[in-house]
C-alpha positions as a Python dict, from the first residue, in 0.01 Angstrom:
ca = {
    (1, 'M'): (0, 0, 0),
    (2, 'A'): (145, 335, -106),
    (3, 'L'): (169, 610, 151),
    (4, 'D'): (56, 966, 88),
    (5, 'P'): (301, 1169, -121),
    (6, 'V'): (553, 1380, 69),
    (7, 'P'): (566, 1746, -40),
    (8, 'S'): (913, 1802, 109),
    (9, 'V'): (1178, 1650, 332),
    (10, 'T'): (1435, 1844, 533),
    (11, 'G'): (1725, 1704, 732),
    (12, 'R'): (2096, 1662, 766),
    (13, 'A'): (2269, 1468, 489),
    (14, 'V'): (2548, 1215, 452),
    (15, 'F'): (2734, 1114, 136),
    (16, 'I'): (2788, 744, 69),
    (17, 'P'): (3068, 716, -189),
    (18, 'G'): (3067, 482, -486),
    (19, 'A'): (2878, 406, -802),
    (20, 'D'): (2644, 109, -849),
    (21, 'I'): (2564, 67, -480),
    (22, 'D'): (2347, -241, -503),
    (23, 'T'): (2069, -370, -284),
    (24, 'D'): (2293, -640, -134),
    (25, 'R'): (2530, -371, -10),
    (26, 'I'): (2235, -171, 125),
    (27, 'I'): (2095, -474, 310),
    (28, 'P'): (2287, -805, 297),
    (29, 'A'): (2062, -1101, 216),
    (30, 'R'): (2134, -1283, 543),
    (31, 'F'): (1944, -1011, 732),
    (32, 'M'): (1625, -1050, 529),
    (33, 'K'): (1480, -1336, 733),
    (34, 'C'): (1237, -1115, 923),
    (35, 'V'): (859, -1130, 921),
    (36, 'T'): (831, -750, 939),
    (37, 'F'): (1070, -478, 826),
    (38, 'D'): (1093, -321, 1172),
    (39, 'G'): (1444, -434, 1266),
    (40, 'L'): (1611, -384, 929),
    (41, 'G'): (1753, -38, 1002),
    (42, 'E'): (2040, -166, 1212),
    (43, 'F'): (2158, -379, 918),
    (44, 'A'): (2167, -102, 655),
    (45, 'F'): (2510, -109, 486),
    (46, 'Y'): (2616, -364, 749),
    (47, 'D'): (2895, -532, 550),
    (48, 'V'): (3067, -200, 478),
    (49, 'R'): (2994, -41, 818),
    (50, 'F'): (3147, -332, 1012),
    (51, 'D'): (3441, -565, 956),
    (52, 'E'): (3427, -944, 989),
    (53, 'H'): (3469, -912, 1368),
    (54, 'G'): (3183, -665, 1410),
    (55, 'N'): (3411, -365, 1459),
    (56, 'K'): (3309, -35, 1304),
    (57, 'T'): (3489, 66, 985),
    (58, 'Q'): (3560, 414, 849),
    (59, 'H'): (3219, 424, 680),
    (60, 'P'): (3037, 762, 670),
    (61, 'L'): (2743, 617, 864),
    (62, 'N'): (2982, 542, 1152),
    (63, 'D'): (3104, 903, 1160),
    (64, 'P'): (2942, 1073, 1461),
    (65, 'R'): (2918, 1401, 1265),
    (66, 'F'): (2652, 1238, 1047),
    (67, 'A'): (2472, 1037, 1317),
    (68, 'D'): (2144, 1220, 1267),
    (69, 'A'): (2151, 1232, 887),
    (70, 'S'): (1812, 1165, 729),
    (71, 'I'): (1899, 1240, 366),
    (72, 'L'): (2138, 1012, 180),
    (73, 'L'): (2359, 1147, -100),
    (74, 'A'): (2489, 892, -351),
    (75, 'G'): (2635, 846, -697),
    (76, 'V'): (2516, 681, -1013),
    (77, 'N'): (2283, 376, -1032),
    (78, 'F'): (2194, 371, -663),
    (79, 'G'): (1989, 68, -557),
    (80, 'C'): (2080, -155, -851),
    (81, 'G'): (2083, -533, -825),
    (82, 'S'): (1792, -740, -704),
    (83, 'S'): (1445, -600, -664),
    (84, 'R'): (1427, -659, -290),
    (85, 'E'): (1192, -424, -111),
    (86, 'H'): (1407, -474, 197),
    (87, 'A'): (1667, -224, 68),
    (88, 'P'): (1452, 91, 82),
    (89, 'Q'): (1280, -45, 393),
    (90, 'S'): (1617, -76, 570),
    (91, 'L'): (1706, 281, 476),
    (92, 'R'): (1371, 408, 607),
    (93, 'K'): (1412, 211, 930),
    (94, 'Y'): (1768, 344, 965),
    (95, 'G'): (1622, 694, 958),
    (96, 'F'): (1655, 813, 600),
    (97, 'N'): (1363, 1012, 463),
    (98, 'G'): (1502, 1089, 118),
    (99, 'V'): (1779, 1002, -127),
    (100, 'I'): (1960, 1228, -373),
    (101, 'A'): (2168, 1044, -635),
    (102, 'E'): (2288, 1081, -992),
    (103, 'S'): (2056, 798, -1096),
    (104, 'F'): (1855, 513, -948),
    (105, 'A'): (1770, 158, -1038),
    (106, 'E'): (1409, 168, -1152),
    (107, 'I'): (1272, -89, -906),
    (108, 'F'): (1454, 68, -609),
    (109, 'Y'): (1312, 406, -709),
    (110, 'G'): (959, 268, -727),
    (111, 'N'): (987, 83, -396),
    (112, 'S'): (1126, 394, -225),
    (113, 'T'): (864, 633, -350),
    (114, 'T'): (593, 384, -250),
    (115, 'L'): (734, 419, 103),
    (116, 'A'): (704, 800, 76),
    (117, 'M'): (1083, 830, 60),
    (118, 'P'): (1154, 1074, -223),
    (119, 'C'): (1436, 985, -462),
    (120, 'V'): (1575, 1284, -648),
    (121, 'M'): (1820, 1275, -936),
    (122, 'A'): (2085, 1546, -942),
    (123, 'S'): (2402, 1603, -1140),
    (124, 'E'): (2738, 1488, -1012),
    (125, 'S'): (2842, 1853, -969),
    (126, 'D'): (2529, 1939, -768),
    (127, 'I'): (2576, 1637, -541),
    (128, 'S'): (2943, 1726, -501),
    (129, 'A'): (2852, 2082, -401),
    (130, 'I'): (2606, 1956, -140),
    (131, 'R'): (2862, 1704, -18),
    (132, 'V'): (3130, 1971, 26),
    (133, 'E'): (2888, 2194, 217),
    (134, 'V'): (2764, 1910, 439),
    (135, 'E'): (3112, 1778, 514),
    (136, 'A'): (3231, 2130, 606),
    (137, 'N'): (2927, 2181, 829),
    (138, 'P'): (2744, 1857, 913),
    (139, 'A'): (2461, 2056, 1076),
    (140, 'T'): (2366, 2193, 733),
    (141, 'E'): (2006, 2113, 651),
    (142, 'V'): (1917, 1991, 305),
    (143, 'T'): (1562, 2019, 174),
    (144, 'I'): (1414, 1803, -97),
    (145, 'D'): (1117, 2006, -217),
    (146, 'V'): (918, 1752, -414),
    (147, 'T'): (641, 1998, -499),
    (148, 'A'): (880, 2259, -644),
    (149, 'L'): (1119, 1996, -786),
    (150, 'K'): (1416, 2156, -610),
    (151, 'V'): (1690, 2064, -366),
    (152, 'R'): (1835, 2338, -147),
    (153, 'T'): (2065, 2387, 149),
}
């Protein structure tokens, strides 16, 4: 069941580097054995956030400056791979309310927008500008204005 459309989303942002971030990187398959999606947030990006011993890595989501980020910045072809609905669900449960990327896998985009999590395409230079601003001042708020079709800081 689709949720009501979201006119805008505002929050702090974090950049996740890399192109072709697939759904298995977003939520590893071994964590998809749940009856509900409620606990999936803690497993978002698990295999890149933690090493084989469960220790935190140098991943942006482990950086305390971005602990409250609710908007994810990414590169090209975000959410590619399998069509698992668990990927956008894990991002929502982690606390993300919107994603800005150069491009999205079509099924990921559809699953995300069904969850009322706007996915906005932006140029590499625009994402880079937001990234620079956010990394210089992690308290910077980013707004995805779905109604006006704009992103602003």
